[in-house]
Tab-separated table of C-alpha atoms in Angstrom:
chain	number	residue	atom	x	y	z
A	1326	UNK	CA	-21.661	186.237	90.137
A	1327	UNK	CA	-18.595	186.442	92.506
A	1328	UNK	CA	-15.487	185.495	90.296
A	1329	UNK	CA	-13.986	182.131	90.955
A	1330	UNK	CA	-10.705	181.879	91.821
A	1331	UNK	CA	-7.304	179.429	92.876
A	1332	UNK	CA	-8.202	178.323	96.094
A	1333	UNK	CA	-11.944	177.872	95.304
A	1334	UNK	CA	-14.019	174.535	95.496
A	1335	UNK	CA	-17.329	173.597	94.901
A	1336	UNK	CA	-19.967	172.400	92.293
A	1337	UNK	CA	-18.804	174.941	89.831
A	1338	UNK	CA	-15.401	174.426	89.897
A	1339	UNK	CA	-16.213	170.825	89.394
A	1340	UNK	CA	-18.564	172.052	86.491
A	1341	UNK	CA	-15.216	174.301	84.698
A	1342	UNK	CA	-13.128	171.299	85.007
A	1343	UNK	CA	-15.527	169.378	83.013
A	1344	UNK	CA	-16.000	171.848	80.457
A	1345	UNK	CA	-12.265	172.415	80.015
A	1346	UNK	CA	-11.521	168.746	79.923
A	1347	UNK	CA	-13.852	168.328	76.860
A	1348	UNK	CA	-12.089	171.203	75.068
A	1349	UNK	CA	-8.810	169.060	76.156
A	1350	UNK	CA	-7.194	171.894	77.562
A	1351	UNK	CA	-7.265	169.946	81.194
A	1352	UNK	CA	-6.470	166.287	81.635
A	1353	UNK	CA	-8.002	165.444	85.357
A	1354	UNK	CA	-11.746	165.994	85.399
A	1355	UNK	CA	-12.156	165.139	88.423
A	1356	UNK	CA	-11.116	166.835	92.159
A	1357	UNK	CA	-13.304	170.236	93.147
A	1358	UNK	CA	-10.210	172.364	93.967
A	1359	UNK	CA	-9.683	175.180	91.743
A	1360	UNK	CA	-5.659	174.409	91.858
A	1361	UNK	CA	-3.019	176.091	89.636
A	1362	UNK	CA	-3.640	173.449	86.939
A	1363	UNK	CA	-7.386	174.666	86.368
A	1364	UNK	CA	-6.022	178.300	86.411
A	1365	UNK	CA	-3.684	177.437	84.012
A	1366	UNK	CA	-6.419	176.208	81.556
A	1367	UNK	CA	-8.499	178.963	82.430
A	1368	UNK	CA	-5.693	181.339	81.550
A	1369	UNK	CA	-5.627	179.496	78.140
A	1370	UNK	CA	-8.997	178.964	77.461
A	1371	UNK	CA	-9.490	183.029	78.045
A	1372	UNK	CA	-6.255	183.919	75.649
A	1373	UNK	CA	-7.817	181.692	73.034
A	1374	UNK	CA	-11.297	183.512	73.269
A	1375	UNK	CA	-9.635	186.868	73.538
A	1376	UNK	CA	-10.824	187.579	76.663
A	1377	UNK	CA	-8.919	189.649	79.510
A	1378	UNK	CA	-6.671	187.002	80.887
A	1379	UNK	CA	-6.298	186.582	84.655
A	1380	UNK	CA	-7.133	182.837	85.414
A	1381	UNK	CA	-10.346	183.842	87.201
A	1382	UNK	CA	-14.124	182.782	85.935
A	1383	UNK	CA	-15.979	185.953	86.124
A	1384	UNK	CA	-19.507	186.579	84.531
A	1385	UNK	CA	-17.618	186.829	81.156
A	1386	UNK	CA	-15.391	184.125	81.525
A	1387	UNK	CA	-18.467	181.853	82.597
A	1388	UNK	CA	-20.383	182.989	79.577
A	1389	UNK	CA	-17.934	181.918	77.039
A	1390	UNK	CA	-17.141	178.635	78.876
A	1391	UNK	CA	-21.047	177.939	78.764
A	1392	UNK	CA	-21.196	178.517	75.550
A	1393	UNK	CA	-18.080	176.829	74.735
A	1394	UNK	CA	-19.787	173.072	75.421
A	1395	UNK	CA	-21.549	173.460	71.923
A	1396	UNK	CA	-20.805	172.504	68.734
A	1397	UNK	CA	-22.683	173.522	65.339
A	1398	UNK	CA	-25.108	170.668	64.847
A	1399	UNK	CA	-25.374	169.229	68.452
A	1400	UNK	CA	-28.598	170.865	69.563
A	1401	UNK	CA	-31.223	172.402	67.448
A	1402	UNK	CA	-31.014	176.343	67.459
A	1403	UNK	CA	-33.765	178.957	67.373
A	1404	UNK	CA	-34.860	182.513	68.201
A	1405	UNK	CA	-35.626	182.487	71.460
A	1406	UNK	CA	-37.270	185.017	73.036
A	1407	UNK	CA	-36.436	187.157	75.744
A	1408	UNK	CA	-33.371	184.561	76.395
A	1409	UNK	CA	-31.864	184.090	73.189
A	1410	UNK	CA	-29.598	180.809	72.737
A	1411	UNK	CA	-26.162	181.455	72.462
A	1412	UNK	CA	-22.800	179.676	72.229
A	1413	UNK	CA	-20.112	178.657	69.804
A	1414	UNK	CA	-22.174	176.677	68.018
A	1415	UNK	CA	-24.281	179.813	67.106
A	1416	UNK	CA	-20.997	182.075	65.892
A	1417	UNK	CA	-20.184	178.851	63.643
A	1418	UNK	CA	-23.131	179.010	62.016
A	1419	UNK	CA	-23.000	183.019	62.043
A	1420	UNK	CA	-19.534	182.791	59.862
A	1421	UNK	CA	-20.882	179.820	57.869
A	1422	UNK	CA	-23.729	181.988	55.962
A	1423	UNK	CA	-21.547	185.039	56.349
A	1424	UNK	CA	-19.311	182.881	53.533
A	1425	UNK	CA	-22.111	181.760	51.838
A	1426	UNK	CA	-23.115	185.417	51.280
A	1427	UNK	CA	-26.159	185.788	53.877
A	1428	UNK	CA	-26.334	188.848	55.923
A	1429	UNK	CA	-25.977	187.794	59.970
A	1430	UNK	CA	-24.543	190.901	60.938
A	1431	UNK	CA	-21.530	190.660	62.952
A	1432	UNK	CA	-20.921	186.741	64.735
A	1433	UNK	CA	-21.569	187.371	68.023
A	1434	UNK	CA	-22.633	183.976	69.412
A	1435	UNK	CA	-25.885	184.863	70.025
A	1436	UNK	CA	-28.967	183.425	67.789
A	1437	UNK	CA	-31.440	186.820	67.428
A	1438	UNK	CA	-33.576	188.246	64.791
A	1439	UNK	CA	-31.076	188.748	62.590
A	1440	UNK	CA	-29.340	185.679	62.296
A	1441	UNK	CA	-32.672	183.943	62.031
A	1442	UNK	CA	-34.022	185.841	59.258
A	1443	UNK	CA	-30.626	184.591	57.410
A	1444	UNK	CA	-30.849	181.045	58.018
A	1445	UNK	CA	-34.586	181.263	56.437
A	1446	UNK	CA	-33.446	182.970	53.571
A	1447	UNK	CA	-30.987	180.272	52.949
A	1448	UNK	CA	-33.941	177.686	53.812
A	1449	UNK	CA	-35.918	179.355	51.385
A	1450	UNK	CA	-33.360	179.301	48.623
A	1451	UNK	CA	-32.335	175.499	49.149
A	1452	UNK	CA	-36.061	174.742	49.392
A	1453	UNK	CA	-36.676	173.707	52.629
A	1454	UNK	CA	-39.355	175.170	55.217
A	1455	UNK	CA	-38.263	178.756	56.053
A	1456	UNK	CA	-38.869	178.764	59.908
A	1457	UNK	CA	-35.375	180.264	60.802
A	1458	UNK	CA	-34.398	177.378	62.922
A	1459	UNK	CA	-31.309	175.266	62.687
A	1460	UNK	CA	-31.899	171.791	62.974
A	1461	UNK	CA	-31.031	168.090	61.433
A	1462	UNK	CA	-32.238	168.915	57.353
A	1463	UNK	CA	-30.821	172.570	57.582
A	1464	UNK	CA	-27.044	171.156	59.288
A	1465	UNK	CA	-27.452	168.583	55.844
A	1466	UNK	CA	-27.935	171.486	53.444
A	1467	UNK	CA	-25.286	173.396	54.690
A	1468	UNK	CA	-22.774	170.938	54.341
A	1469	UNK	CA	-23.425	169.752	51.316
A	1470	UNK	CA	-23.099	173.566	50.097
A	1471	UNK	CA	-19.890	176.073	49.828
A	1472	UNK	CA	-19.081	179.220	49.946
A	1473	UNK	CA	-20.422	182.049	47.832
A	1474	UNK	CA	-18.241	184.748	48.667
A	1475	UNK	CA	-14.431	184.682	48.028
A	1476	UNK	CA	-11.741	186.753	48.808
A	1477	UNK	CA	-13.141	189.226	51.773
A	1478	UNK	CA	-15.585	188.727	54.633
A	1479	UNK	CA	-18.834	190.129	53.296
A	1480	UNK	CA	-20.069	191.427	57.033
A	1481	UNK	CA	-16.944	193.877	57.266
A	1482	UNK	CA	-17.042	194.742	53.688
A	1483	UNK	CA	-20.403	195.540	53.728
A	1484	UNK	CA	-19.767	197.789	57.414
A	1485	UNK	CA	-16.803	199.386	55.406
A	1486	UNK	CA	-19.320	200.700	53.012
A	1487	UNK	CA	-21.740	201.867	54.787
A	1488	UNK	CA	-18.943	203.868	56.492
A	1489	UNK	CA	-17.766	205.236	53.651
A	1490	UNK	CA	-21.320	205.928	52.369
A	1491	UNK	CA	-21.727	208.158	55.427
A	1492	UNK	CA	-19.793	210.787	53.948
A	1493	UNK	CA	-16.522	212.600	55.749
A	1494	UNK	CA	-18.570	215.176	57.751
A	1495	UNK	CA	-19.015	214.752	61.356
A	1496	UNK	CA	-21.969	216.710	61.827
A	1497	UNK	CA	-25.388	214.629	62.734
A	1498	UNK	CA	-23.359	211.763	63.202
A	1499	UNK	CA	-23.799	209.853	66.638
A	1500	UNK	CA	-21.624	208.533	68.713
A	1501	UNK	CA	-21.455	206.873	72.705
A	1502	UNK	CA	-19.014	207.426	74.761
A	1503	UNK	CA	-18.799	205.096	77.599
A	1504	UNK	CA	-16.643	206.096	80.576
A	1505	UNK	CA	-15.903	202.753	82.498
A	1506	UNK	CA	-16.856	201.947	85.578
A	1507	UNK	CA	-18.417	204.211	88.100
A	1508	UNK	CA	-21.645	202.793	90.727
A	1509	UNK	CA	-22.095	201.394	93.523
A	1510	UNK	CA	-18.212	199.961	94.991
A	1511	UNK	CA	-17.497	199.747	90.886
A	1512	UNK	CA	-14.765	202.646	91.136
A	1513	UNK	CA	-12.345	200.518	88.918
A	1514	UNK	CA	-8.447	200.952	89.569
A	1515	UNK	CA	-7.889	202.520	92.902
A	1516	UNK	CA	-4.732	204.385	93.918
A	1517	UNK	CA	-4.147	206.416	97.269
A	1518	UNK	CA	-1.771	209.477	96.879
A	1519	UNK	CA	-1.165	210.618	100.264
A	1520	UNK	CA	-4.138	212.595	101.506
A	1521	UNK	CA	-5.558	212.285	97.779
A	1522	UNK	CA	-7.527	209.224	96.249
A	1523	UNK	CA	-7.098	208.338	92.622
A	1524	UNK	CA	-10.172	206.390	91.136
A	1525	UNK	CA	-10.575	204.881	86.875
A	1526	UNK	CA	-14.313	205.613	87.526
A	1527	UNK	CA	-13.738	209.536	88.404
A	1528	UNK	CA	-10.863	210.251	85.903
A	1529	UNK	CA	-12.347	208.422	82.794
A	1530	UNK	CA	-15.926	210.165	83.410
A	1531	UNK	CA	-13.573	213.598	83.209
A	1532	UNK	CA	-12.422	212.541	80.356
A	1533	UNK	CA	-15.977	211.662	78.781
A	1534	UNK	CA	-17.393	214.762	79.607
A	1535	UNK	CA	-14.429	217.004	78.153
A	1536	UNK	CA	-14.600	214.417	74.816
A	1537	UNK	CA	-18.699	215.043	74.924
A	1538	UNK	CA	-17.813	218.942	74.267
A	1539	UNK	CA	-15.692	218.538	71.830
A	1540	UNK	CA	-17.641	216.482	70.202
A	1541	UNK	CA	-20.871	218.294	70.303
A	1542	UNK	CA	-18.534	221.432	69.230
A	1543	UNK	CA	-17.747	219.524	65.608
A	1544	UNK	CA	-21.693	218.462	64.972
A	1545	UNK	CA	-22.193	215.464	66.344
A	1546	UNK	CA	-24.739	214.025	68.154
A	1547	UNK	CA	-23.527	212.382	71.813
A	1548	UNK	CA	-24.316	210.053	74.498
A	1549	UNK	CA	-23.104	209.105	77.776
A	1550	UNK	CA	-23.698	205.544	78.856
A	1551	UNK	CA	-23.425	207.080	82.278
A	1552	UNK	CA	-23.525	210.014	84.667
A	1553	UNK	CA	-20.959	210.647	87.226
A	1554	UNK	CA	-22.264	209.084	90.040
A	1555	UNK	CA	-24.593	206.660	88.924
A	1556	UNK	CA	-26.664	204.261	91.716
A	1557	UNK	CA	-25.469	200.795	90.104
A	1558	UNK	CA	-22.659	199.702	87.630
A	1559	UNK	CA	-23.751	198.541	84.291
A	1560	UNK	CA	-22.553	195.385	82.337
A	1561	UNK	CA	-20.639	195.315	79.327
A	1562	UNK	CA	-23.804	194.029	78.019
A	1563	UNK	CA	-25.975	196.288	79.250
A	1564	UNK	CA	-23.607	199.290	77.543
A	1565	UNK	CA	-23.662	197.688	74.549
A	1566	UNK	CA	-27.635	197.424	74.391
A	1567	UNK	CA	-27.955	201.031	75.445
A	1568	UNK	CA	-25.218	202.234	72.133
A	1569	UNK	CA	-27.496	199.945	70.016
A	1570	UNK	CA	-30.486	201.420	71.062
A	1571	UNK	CA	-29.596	204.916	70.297
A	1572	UNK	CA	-28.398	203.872	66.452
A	1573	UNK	CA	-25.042	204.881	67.256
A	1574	UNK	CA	-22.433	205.264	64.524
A	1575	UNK	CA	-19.649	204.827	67.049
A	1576	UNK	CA	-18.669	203.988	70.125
A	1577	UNK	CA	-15.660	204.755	72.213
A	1578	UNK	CA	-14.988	203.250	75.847
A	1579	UNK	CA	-12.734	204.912	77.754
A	1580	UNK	CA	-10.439	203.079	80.976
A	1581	UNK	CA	-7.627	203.354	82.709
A	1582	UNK	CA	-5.468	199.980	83.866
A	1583	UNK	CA	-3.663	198.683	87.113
A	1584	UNK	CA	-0.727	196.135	87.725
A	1585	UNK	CA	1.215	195.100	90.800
A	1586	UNK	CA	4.589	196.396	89.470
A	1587	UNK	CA	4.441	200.161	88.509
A	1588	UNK	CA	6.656	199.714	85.632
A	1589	UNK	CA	3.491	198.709	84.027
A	1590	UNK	CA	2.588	202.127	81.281
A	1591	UNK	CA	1.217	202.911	78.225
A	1592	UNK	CA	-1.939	203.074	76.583
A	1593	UNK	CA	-3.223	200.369	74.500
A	1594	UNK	CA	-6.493	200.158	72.477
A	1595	UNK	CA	-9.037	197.491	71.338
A	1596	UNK	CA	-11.629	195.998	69.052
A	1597	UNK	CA	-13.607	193.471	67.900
A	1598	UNK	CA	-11.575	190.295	66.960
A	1599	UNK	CA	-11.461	186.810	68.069
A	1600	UNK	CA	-7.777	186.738	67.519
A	1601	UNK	CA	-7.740	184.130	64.763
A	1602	UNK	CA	-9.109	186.218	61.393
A	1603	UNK	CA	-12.482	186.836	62.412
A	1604	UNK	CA	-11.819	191.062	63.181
A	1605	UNK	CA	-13.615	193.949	62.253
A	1606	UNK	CA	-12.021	196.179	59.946
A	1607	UNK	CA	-13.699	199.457	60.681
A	1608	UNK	CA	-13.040	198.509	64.702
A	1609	UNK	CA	-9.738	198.075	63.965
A	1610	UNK	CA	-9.219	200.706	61.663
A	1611	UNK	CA	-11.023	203.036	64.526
A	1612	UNK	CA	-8.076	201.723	67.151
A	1613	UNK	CA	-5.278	201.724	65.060
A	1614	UNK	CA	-6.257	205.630	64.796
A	1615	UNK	CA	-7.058	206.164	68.302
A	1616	UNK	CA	-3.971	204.168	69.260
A	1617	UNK	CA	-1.811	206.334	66.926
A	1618	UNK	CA	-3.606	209.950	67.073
A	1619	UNK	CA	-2.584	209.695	71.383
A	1620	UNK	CA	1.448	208.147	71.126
A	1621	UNK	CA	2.146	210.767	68.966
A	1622	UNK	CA	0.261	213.811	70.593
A	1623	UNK	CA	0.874	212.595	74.423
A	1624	UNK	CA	4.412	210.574	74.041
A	1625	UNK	CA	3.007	207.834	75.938
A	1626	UNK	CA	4.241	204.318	75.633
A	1627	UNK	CA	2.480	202.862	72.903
A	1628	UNK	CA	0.868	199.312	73.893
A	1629	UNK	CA	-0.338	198.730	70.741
A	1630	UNK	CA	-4.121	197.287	69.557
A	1631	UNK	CA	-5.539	194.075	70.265
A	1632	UNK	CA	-8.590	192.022	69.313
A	1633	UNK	CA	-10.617	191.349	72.057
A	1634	UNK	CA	-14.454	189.713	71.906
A	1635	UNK	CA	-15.203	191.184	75.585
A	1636	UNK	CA	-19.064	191.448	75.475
A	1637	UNK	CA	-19.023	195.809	74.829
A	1638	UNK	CA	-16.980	195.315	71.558
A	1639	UNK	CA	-19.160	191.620	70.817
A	1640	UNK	CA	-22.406	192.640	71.021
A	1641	UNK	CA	-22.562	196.571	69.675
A	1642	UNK	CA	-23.676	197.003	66.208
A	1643	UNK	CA	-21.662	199.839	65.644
A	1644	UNK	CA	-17.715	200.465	65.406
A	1645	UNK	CA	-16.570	199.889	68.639
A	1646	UNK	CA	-12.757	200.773	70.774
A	1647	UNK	CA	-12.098	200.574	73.759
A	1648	UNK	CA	-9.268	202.735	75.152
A	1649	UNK	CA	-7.311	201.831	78.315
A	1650	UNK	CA	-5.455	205.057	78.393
A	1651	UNK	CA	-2.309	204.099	81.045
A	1652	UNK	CA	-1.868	202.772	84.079
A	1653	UNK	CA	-2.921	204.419	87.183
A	1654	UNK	CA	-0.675	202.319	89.764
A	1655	UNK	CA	2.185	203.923	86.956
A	1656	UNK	CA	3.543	207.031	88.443
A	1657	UNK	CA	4.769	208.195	85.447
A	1658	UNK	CA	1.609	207.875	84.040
A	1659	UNK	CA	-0.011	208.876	87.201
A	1660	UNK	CA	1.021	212.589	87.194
A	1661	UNK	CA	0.397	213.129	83.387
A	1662	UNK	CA	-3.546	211.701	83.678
A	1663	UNK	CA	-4.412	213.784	86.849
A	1664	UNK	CA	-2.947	216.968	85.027
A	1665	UNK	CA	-6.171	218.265	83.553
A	1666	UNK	CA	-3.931	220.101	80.740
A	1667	UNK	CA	-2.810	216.245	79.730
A	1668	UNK	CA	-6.547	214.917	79.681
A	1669	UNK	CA	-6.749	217.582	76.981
A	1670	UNK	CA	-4.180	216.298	75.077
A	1671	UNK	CA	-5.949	212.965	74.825
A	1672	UNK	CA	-9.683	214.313	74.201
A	1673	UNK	CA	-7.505	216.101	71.131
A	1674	UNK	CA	-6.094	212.605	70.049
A	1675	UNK	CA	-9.697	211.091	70.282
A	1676	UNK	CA	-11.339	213.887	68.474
A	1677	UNK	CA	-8.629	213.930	65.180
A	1678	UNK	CA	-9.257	210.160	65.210
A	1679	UNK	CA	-12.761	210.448	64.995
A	1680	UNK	CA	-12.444	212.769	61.835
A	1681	UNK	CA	-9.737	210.600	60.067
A	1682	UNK	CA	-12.333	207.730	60.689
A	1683	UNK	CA	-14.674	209.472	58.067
A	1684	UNK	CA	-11.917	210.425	55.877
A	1685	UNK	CA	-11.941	208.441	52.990
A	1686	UNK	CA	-8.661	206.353	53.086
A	1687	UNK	CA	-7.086	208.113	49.712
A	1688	UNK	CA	-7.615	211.246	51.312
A	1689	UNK	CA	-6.288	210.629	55.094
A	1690	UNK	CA	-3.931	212.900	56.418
A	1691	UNK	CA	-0.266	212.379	58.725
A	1692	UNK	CA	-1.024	210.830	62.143
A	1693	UNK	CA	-1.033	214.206	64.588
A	1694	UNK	CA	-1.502	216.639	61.662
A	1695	UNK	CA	-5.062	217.660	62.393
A	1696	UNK	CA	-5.769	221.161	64.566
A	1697	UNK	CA	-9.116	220.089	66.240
A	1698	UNK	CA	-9.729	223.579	66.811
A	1699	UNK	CA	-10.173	224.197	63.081
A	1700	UNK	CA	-13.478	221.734	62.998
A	1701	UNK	CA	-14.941	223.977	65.512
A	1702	UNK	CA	-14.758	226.918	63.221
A	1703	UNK	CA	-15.229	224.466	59.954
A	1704	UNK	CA	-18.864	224.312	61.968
A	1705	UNK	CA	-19.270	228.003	62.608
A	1706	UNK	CA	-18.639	229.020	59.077
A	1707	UNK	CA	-21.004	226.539	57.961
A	1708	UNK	CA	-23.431	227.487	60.112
């Protein structure tokens, strides 16, 4: 859908006002304008979600304001199929069994196989009819019961050892790496450079393609979500499926960022995390490496890492980052990203991140201390 915006009016608008009044983050229900008020709220309705924040209700945005009406034990929930139901209510009762012990894999608000199969194991155990729907006697049982599993959340414990369980060897590991952008008019961040034309979609696939070689260099298996000119963009969600699909053990989205002033620079990095506890440890783990392996290799202004439950990092199975690797309205950063000699810096950065990743913590090394061209010839000698 085309994003709504200040200046807008309408049904919808009429429809986000509502929504945000309920979740008392607007006081006046009622006009159709989308004024600065309503962008105000949408602003802090997207900061509390951890979504990207720019007071506009995009396809995301929309998403997690639909699904923001419902609260755990308002509607009865089910597997669905195709549509699965999701919503708030659903990543309630996702974190609820994930503390009573039942596996719902990660809480991603939406109700599929997975989370079903949990809620009729805990039907089965508290005797009631295991049909792996939510309703009025299954709310009752769950309240009445608490937690089973203290000190840790069991999901990212349990992804932190099947990580470690993988062993520290990169070879027939597999991993997607998702240049953004790119499609149709989808070019991302623009800039014109006198006679030259500086696209996100051009310069991240670059980057993707050197990473794929490297990659493929130290044993691993890899994937492209895209090609370089592809016929039509493809949704966060759509990326996501295509990662989970292929049994990916990682997943790395690269992108570069744009802001009115060109003081704006750095790189920052991101993962899973709804800003409020709920964070994946492997994701983060993953970023804070990322993040760390390219300030100290490239010099570039470090940004720092951020949760963020943008639909790519929600709805992958896998560890999954997503690198916004500077600004392209920056000049500084500008002239170091269309230097092909600096892109090789960062597919470097990427690469010894990757490796730490299967390190096992006791046995990590100092941030910018691995020579990527050693796991080349590790390979060869192997071989």
């Amino acid at each position: 859908m085309r994003s709504i915006r200040r200046g807008d009016t309408g049904p919808a608008v009429s429809e986000i006002r509502s929504i945000l009044t309920v979740l008392e983050l607007l006081s006046d229900p009622e006009p159709d304008l989308f004024d600065e008020h309503l962008e105000n709220a949408v602003r802090a309705f997207q900061q509390s979600r951890g979504l990207g924040v720019d007071g506009m209700v995009g396809d995301e945005t929309w998403r997690a304001l639909d699904g923001a009406r419902w609260r755990l034990g308002s509607r009865t929930l089910f597997h669905s199929v195709p549509d699965a139901l999701t919503g708030e209510d659903v990543r309630a009762l996702q974190e609820r069994l994930l503390e009573m012990g039942y596996d719902t894999g990660r809480p991603d608000s939406v109700y599929g196989a997975r989370t079903a199969h949990a809620v009729a194991q805990f039907q089965r155990e508290v005797g009631l009819t295991p049909d792996g729907s939510c309703g009025p006697q299954t709310m009752k049982a769950l309240r009445r019961l608490g937690r089973k599993v203290v000190g840790g959340r069991p999901q990212w414990l349990r992804e932190a050892e099947a990580f470690r369980q993988s062993g520290p060897n990169l070879v027939g590991k597999t991993i997607v790496i998702d240049p953004g952008h790119g499609g149709g008019e989808d070019a991302g961040v623009v800039v014109p450079d006198g006679p030259l034309r500086w696209t996100e979609a051009d310069l991240v696939f670059d980057l993707a393609a050197r990473l794929e070689g490297r990659l493929a260099a130290a044993g691993m298996r890899v994937h492209l979500t895209r090609g370089p000119s592809p016929a039509e963009p493809m949704s966060g969600t759509e990326r996501a499926a295509l990662a989970n699909t292929l049994g990916a053990d990682l997943l790395i989205s690269l992108h570069l960022d744009g802001q009115d002033t060109p003081a704006a620079e750095g790189v920052a990095t991101y993962h899973y995390g709804t800003g409020s506890g709920s964070s994946s440890t492997v994701g983060e783990r993953l970023a804070n490496l990322v993040q760390r392996e390219i300030v100290v290799r490239t010099g570039m202004h470090d940004c720092r890492t951020h949760a963020k439950t943008w639909d790519l990092l929600r709805l992958t199975r896998m560890p999954t980052v997503r690198v916004d690797l500077g600004y392209l309205t920056s000049p500084v950063d500008r002239e170091r990203l269309i230097n092909p000699m600096f892109r090789e810096q960062i597919v470097e950065a990427i690469l010894a991140a990757v490796q730490r990743m299967y390190f096992p913590v006791e046995r990590d090394v100092p941030t910018g201390s691995i020579d990527v061209r050693q796991l080349r010839m590790a390979l060869a000698d192997r071989a």
